[in-house]
Short mmCIF file of C-alpha atoms and ligand atoms in Angstrom, two decimals:
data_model
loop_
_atom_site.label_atom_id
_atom_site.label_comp_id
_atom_site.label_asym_id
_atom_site.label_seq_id
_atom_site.Cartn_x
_atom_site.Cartn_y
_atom_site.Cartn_z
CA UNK A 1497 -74.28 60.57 187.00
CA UNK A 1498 -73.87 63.71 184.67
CA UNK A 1499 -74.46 62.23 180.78
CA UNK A 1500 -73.70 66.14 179.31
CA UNK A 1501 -71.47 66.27 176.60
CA UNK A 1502 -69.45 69.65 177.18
CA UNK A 1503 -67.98 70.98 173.94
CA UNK A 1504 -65.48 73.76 174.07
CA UNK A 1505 -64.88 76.06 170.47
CA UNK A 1506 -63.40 79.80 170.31
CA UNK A 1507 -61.59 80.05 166.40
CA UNK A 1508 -63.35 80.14 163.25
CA UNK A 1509 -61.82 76.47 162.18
CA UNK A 1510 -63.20 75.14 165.22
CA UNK A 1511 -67.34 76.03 164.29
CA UNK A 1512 -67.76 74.22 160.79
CA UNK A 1513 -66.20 71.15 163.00
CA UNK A 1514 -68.20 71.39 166.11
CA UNK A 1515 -71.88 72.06 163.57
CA UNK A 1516 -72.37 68.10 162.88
CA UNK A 1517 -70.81 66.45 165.25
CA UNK A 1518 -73.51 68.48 167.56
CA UNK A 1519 -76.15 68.15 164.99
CA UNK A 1520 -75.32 64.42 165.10
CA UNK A 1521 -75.00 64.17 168.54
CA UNK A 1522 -78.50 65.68 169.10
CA UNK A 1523 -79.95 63.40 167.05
CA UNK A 1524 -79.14 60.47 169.80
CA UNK A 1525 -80.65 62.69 172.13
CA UNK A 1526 -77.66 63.72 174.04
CA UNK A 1527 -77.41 66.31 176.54
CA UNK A 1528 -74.94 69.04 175.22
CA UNK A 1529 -73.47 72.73 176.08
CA UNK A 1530 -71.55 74.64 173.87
CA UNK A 1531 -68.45 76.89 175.02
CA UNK A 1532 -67.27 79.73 173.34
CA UNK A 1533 -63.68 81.02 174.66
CA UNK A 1534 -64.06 84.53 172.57
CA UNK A 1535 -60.79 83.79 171.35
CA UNK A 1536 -62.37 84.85 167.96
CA UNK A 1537 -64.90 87.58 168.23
CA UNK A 1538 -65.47 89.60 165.31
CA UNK A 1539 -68.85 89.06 163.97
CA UNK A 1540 -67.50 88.21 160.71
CA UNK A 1541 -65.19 85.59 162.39
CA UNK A 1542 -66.99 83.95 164.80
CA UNK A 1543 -71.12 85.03 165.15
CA UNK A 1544 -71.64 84.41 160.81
CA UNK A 1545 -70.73 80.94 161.14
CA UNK A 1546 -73.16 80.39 164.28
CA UNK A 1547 -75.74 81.74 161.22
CA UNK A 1548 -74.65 80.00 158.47
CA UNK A 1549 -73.87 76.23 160.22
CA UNK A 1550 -77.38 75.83 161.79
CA UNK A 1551 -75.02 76.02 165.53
CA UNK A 1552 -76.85 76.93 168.75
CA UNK A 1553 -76.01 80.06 170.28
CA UNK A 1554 -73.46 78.94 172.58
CA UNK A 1555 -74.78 78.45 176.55
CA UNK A 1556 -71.31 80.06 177.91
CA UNK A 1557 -68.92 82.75 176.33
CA UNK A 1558 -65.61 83.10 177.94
CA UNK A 1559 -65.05 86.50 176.37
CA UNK A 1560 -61.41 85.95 176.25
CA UNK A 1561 -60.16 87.92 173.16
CA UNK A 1562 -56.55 88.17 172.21
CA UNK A 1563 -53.66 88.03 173.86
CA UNK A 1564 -50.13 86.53 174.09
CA UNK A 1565 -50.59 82.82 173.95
CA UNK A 1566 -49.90 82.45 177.76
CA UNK A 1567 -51.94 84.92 178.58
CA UNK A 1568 -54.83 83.69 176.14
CA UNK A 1569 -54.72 79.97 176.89
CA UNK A 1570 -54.21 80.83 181.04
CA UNK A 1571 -57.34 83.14 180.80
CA UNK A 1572 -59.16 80.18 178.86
CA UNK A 1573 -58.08 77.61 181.30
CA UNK A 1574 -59.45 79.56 184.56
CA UNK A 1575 -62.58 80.04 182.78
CA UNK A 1576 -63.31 76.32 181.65
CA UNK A 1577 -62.19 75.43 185.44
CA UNK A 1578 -65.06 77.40 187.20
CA UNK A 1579 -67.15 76.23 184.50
CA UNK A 1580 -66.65 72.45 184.45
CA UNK A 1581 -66.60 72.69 188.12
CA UNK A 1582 -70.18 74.13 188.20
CA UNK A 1583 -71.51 71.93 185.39
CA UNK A 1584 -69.50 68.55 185.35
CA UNK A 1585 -69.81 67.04 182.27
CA UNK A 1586 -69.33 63.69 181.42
CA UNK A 1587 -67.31 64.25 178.39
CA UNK A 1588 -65.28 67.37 177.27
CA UNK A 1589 -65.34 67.53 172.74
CA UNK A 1590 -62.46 69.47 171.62
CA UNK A 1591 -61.51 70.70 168.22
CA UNK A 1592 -58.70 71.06 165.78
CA UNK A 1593 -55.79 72.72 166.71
CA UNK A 1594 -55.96 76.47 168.18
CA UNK A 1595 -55.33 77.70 171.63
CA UNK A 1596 -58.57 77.17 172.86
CA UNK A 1597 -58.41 73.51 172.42
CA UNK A 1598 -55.15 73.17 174.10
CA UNK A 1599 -56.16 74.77 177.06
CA UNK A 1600 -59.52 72.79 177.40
CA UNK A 1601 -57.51 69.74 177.20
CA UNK A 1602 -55.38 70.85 180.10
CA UNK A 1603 -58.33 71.54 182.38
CA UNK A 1604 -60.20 68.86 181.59
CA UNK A 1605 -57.56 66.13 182.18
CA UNK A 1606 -56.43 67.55 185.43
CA UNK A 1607 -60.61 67.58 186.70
CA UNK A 1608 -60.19 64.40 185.40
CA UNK A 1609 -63.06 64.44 182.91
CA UNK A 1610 -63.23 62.40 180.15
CA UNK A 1611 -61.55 64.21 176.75
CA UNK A 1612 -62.04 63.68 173.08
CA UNK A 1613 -60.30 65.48 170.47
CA UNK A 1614 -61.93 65.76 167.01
CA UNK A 1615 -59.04 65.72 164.00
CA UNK A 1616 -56.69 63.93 166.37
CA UNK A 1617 -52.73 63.14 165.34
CA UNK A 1618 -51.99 65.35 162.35
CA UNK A 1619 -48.21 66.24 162.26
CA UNK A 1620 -46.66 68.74 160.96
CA UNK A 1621 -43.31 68.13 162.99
CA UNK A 1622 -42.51 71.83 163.01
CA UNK A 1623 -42.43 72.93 166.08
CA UNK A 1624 -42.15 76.42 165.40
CA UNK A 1625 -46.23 76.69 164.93
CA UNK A 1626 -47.89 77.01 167.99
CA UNK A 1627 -50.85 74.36 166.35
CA UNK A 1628 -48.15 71.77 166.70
CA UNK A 1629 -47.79 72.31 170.39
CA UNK A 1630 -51.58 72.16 170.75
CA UNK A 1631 -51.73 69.04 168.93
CA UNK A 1632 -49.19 67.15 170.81
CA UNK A 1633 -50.00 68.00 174.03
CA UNK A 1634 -54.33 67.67 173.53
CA UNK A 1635 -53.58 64.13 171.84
CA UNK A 1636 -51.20 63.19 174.49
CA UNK A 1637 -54.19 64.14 177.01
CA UNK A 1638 -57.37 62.94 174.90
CA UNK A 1639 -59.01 59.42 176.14
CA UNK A 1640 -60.84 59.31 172.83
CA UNK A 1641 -59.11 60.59 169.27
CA UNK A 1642 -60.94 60.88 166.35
CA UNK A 1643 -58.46 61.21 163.16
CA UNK A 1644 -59.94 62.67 159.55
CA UNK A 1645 -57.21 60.72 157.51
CA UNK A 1646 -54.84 57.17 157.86
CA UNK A 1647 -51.87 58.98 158.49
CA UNK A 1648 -53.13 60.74 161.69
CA UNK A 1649 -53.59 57.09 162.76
CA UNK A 1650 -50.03 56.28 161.90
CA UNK A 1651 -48.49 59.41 163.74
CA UNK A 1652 -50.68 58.14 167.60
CA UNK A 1653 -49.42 54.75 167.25
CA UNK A 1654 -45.76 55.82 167.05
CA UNK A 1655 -46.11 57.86 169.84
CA UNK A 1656 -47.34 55.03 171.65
CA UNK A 1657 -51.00 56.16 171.65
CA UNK A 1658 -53.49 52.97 172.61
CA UNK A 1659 -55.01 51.78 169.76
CA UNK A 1660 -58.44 51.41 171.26
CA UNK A 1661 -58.56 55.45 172.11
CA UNK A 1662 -58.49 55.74 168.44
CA UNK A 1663 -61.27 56.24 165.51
CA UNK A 1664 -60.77 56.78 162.42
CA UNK A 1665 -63.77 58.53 161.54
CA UNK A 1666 -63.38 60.76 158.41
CA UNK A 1667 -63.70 64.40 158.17
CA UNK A 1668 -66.53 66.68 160.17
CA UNK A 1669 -65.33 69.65 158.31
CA UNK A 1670 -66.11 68.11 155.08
CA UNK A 1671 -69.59 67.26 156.39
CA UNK A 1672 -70.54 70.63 156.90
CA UNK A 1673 -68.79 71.49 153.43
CA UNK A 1674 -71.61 68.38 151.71
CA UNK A 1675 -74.25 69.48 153.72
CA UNK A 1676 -74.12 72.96 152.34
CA UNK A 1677 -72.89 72.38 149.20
CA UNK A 1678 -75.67 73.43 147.04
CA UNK A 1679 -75.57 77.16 148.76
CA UNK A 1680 -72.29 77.64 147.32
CA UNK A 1681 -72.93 79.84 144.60
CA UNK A 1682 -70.20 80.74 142.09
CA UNK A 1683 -72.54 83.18 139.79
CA UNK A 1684 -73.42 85.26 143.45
CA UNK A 1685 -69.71 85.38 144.14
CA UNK A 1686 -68.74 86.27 141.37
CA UNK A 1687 -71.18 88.97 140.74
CA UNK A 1688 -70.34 90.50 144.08
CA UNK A 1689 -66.40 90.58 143.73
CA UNK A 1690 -67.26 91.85 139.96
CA UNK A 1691 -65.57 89.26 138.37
CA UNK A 1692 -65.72 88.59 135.17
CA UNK A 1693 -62.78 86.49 133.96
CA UNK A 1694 -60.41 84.10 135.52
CA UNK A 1695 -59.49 84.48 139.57
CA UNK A 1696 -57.38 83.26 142.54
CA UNK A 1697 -59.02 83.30 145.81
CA UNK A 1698 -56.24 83.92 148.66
CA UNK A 1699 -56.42 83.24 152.23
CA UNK A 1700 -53.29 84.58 154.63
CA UNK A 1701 -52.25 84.15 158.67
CA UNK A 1702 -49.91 82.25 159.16
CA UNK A 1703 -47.55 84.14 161.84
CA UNK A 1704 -44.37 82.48 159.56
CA UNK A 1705 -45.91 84.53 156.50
CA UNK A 1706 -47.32 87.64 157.53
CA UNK A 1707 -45.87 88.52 161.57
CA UNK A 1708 -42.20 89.38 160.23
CA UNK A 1709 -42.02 92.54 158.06
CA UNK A 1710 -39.38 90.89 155.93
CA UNK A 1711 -41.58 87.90 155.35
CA UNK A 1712 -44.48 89.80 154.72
CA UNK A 1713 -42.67 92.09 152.64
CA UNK A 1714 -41.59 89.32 150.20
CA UNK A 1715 -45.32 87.52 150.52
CA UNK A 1716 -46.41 90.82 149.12
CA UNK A 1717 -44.18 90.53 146.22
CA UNK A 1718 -45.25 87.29 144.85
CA UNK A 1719 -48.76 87.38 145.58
CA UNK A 1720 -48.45 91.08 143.22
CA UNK A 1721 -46.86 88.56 141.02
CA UNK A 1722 -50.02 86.13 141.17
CA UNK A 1723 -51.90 89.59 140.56
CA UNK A 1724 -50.42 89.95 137.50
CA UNK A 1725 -51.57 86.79 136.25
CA UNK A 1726 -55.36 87.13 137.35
CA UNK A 1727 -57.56 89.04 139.68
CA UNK A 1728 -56.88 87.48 143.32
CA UNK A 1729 -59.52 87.91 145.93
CA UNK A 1730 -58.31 88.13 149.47
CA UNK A 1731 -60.87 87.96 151.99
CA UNK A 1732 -58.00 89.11 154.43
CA UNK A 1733 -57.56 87.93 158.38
CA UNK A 1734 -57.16 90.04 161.16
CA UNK A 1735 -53.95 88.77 161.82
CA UNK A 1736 -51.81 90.59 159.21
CA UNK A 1737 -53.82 92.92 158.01
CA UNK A 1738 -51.91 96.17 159.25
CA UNK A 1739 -48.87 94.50 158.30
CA UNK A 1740 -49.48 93.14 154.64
CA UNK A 1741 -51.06 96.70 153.90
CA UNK A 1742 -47.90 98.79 155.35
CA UNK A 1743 -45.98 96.71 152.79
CA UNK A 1744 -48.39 97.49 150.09
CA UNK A 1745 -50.43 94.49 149.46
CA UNK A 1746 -53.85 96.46 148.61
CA UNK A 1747 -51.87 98.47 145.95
CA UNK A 1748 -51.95 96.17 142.58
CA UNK A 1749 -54.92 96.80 141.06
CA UNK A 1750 -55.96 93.30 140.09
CA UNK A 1751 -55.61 92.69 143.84
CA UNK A 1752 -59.16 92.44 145.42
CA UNK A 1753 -58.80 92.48 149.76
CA UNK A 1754 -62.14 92.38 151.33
CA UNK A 1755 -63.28 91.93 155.13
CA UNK A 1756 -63.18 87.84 156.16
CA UNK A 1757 -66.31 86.12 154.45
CA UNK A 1758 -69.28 84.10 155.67
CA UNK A 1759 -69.19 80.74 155.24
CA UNK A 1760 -71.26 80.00 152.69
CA UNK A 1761 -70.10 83.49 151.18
CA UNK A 1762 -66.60 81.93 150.93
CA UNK A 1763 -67.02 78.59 149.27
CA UNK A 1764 -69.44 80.06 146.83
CA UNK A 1765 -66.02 81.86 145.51
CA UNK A 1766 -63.69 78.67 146.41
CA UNK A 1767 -65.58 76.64 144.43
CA UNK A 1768 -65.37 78.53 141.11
CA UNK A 1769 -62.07 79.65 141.82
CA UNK A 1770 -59.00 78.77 139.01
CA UNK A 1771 -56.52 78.28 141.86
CA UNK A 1772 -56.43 79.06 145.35
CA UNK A 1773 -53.65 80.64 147.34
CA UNK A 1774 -53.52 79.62 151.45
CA UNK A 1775 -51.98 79.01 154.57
CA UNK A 1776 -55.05 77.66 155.92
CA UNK A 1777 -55.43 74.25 157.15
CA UNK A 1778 -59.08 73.89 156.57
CA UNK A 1779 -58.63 75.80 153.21
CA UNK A 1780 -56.51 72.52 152.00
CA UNK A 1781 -59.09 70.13 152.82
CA UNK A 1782 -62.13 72.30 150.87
CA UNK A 1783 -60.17 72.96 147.35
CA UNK A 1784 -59.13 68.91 147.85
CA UNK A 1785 -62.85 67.64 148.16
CA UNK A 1786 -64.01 70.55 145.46
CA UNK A 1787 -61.19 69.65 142.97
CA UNK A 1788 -59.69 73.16 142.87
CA UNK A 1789 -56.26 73.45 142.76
CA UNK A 1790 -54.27 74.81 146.05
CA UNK A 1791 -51.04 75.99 146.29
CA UNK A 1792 -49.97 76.18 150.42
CA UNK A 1793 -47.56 78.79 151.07
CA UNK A 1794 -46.08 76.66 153.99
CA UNK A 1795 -42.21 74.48 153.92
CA UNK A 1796 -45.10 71.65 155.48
CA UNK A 1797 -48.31 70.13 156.02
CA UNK A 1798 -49.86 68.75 158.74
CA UNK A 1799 -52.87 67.45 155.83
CA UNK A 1800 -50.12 65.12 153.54
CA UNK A 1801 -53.59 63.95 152.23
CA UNK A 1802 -54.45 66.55 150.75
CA UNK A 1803 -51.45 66.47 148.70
CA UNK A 1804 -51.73 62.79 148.22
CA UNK A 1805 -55.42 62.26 147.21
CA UNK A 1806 -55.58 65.70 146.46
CA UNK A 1807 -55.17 68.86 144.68
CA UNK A 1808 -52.85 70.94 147.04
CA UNK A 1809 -48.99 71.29 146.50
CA UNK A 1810 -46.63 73.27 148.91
CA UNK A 1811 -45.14 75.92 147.67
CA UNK A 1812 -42.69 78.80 148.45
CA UNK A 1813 -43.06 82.38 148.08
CA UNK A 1814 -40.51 82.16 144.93
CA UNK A 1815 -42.15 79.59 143.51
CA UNK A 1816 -46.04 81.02 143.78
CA UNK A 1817 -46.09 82.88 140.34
CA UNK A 1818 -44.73 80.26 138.36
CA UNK A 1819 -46.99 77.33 140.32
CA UNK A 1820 -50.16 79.68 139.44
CA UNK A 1821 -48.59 80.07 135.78
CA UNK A 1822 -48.69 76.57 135.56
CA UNK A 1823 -52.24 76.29 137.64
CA UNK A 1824 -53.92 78.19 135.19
CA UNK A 1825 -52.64 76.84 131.99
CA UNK A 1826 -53.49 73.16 133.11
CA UNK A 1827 -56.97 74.34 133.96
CA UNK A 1828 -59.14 72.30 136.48
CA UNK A 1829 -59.53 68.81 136.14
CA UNK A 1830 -62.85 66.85 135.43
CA UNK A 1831 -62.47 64.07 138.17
CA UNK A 1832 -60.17 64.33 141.08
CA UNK A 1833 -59.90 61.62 143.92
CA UNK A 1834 -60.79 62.08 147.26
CA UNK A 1835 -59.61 61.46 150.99
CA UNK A 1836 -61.14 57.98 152.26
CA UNK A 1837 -63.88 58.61 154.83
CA UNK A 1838 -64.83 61.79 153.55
CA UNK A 1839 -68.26 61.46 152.71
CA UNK A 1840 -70.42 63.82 154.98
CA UNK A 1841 -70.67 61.38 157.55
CA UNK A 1842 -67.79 62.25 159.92
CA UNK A 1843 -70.14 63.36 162.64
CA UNK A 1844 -71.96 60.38 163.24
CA UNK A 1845 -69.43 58.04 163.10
CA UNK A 1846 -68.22 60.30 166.31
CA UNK A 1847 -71.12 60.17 167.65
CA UNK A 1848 -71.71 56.79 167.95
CA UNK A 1849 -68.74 56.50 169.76
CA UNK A 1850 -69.04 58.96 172.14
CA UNK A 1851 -72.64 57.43 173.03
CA UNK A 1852 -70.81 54.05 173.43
CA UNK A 1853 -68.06 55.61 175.98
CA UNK A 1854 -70.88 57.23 178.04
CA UNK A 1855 -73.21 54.58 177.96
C1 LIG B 28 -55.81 81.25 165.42
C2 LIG B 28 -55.14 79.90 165.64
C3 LIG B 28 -54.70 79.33 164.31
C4 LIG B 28 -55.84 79.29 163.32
C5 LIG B 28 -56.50 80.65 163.21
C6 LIG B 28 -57.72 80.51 162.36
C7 LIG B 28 -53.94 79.67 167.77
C8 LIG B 28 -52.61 79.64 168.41
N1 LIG B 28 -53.96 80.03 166.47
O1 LIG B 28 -54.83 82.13 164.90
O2 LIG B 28 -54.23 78.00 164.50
O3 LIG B 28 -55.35 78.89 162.08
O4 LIG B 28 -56.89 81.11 164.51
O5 LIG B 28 -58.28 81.69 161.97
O6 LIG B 28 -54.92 79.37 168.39
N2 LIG B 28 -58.12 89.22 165.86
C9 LIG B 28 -59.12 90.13 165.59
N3 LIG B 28 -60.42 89.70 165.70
C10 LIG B 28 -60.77 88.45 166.07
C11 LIG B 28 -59.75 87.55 166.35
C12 LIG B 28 -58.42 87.93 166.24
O7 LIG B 28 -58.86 91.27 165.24
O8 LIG B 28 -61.97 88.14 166.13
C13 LIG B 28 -56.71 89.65 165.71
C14 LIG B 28 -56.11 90.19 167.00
O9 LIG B 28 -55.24 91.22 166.67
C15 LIG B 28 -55.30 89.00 167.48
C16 LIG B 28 -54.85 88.34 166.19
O10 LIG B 28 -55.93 88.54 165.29
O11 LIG B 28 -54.22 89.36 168.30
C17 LIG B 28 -54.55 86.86 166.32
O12 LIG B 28 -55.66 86.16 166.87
P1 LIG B 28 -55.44 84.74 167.61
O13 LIG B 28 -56.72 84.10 167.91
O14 LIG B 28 -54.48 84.90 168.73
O15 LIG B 28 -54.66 83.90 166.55
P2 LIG B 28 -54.97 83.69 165.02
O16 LIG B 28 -53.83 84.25 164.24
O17 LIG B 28 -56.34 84.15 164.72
N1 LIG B 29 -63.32 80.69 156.04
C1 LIG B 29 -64.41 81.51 155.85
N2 LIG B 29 -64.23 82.79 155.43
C2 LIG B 29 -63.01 83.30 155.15
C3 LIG B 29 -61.88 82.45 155.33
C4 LIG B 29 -62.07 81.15 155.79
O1 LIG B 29 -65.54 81.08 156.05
O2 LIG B 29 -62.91 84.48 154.77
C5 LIG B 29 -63.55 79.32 156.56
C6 LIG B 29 -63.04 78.20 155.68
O3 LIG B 29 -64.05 77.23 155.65
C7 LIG B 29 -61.84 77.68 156.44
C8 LIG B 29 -62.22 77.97 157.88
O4 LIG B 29 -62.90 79.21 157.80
O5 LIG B 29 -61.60 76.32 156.26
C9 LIG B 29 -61.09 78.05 158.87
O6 LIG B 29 -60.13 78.86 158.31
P1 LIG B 29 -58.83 79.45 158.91
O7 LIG B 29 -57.96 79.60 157.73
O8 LIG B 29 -59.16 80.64 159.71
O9 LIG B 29 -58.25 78.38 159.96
P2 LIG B 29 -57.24 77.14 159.83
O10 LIG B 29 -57.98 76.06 159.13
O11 LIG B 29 -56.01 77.59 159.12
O12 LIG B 29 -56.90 76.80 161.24
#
């Protein structure tokens, strides 16, 4: 009987999830393999993070790259067939939300393999973002689901989800952010972005903000408007870069766009940031356990937590300059609460029960 745990990553939000629940995993002894679809594979978007999170170099990459999402997830799903075929695990780990995920999901619960899907039931009941599909239809499919906050819990039992699938386990992504923690340096950052005053660090790629030209035109309008209220650093995404510069993003001249960071690289400038500007998911989970204030260019969140027991607030593109107005005049606060669960320990609590299930 195969006892290999088979886990199955491709986006950047998927490595600083998969780093301790492997790391924790390892230290039971388990046999593992890591999968890499390729469906992120610039080096400063996938290979940094397999540097900077202490992750093995995966055993298999799929080499999928972009595509439409039919094409992408299909191309993912024939790989992880031939590959799960050949090395039959006894448990499939799957991450977060992205394409890859979905598809592994698919395959594995058609080869009949055991699934578990790490930041189970988060909702953002808008069903125009492709994550939404993904999470649906890999919860729907998972035999274990491991949920970062109470509401996630909530959302599986309404769908009818049995309650003994379901952990609620805290947060691996905030492990890795406490485990590395003390390399976040604000004085490096800032020195490197010359900074020298008050900033806004800006993360954009959401296909509702920056695919449309219209959209992205009017995103480019209020984040010059944040621009004229303090440098912004944008460490920008693929995604919409060609877009966001045709409409003249770079142009402001308190407006800093630089390559996607490290890591490490990026927190150091999160976490002396005055206010932070995203459509991220992970992004609202980091300024939440580092107290800085985040304003989420989104109409939703699929992370009410972070809203809750946080420091994020949703915004709209009208309403960005006068939220970061208001951002900066209240200043940071001294003591912030924080997400139960979140404590760095997120990836043991999973492992324990996947060692359980395969035992
Ligand atoms: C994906 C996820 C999204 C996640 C984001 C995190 C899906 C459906 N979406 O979105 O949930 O928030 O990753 O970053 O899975 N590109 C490059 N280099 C790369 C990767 C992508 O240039 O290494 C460009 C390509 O032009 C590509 C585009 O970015 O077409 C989009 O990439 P894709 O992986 O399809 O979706 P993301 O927008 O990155
Ligand atoms: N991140 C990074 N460098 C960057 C931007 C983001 O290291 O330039 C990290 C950050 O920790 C974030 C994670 O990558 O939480 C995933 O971010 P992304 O916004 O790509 O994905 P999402 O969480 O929206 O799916």
């Amino acid at each position: 009987m195969s006892t290999l745990v088979l886990h199955v990553t491709g986006a950047r939000p998927n490595f600083p999830k998969a780093a301790p629940v492997m790391r924790a995993l390892s230290g039971r002894g388990l046999e593992q393999t890591l999968v890499h679809t390729g469906q992120h594979y610039d080096g400063r978007m996938s290979e940094i993070f397999f540097q900077q999170l202490g992750l093995p170099e995966p055993d298999v990459n799929l080499g999928v790259g972009s595509g439409s999402h039919a094409k992408q997830t299909a191309m993912i799903m024939t790989g992880l067939e031939e590959l799960f075929e050949a090395r039959r695990p006894a448990m499939v780990l799957v991450y977060g939300d992205v394409n890859s995920t979905v598809a592994a999901a698919l395959v594995a619960s058609k080869m009949r393999v055991p699934l578990a899907h790490v930041e189970a039931g988060l909702r953002s009941f808008d069903m125009t973002m492709p994550e939404e599909i993904n999470r649906l239809v890999t919860d729907r499919l998972s035999d274990l689901l491991f949920c970062t906050s109470p509401d996630a819990i909530a959302h599986l039992g309404n769908e009818g989800t049995d309650p003994a699938k379901i952990h609620l386990v805290g947060n691996p992504m905030i492990d890795t952010l406490l485990a590395n923690i003390d390399r976040f340096d604000v004085a490096g950052a800032r020195t490197e972005h010359g900074l020298t005053g008050r900033y806004v660090v800006a993360t954009l790629h959401r296909p509702s903000n920056v695919d449309d030209p219209a959209d992205a035109a009017a995103l480019v309008k209020s984040m010059h408007a944040v621009a004229d209220q303090a440098v912004v650093v944008l460490p920008l995404h693929p995604r919409g870069r060609a877009r966001l510069e045709a409409e003249g993003l770079f142009t402001h001249p308190q407006m800093k766009v630089v390559e996607p960071l490290g890591y490490v690289e990026f927190m150091g400038l999160v976490r002396g940031a005055d206010a932070v500007v995203t459509d991220s998911g992970g992004v609202q989970e980091e300024t939440t356990m580092l107290g800085v204030p985040c304003l989420t260019l989104r109409p939703n969140t699929e992370r009410p937590v972070t809203i809750t027991h946080g420091t994020n607030q949703l915004v709209t593109r009208e309403r960005l300059p006068i939220a970061i107005e208001e951002c900066l005049r209240a200043g940071r606060a001294q003591t912030w609460p924080t997400p139960p669960l979140w404590d760095g320990h997120a990836g043991e609590r999973i492992a324990a029960v996947v060692a359980g299930a395969l035992d």
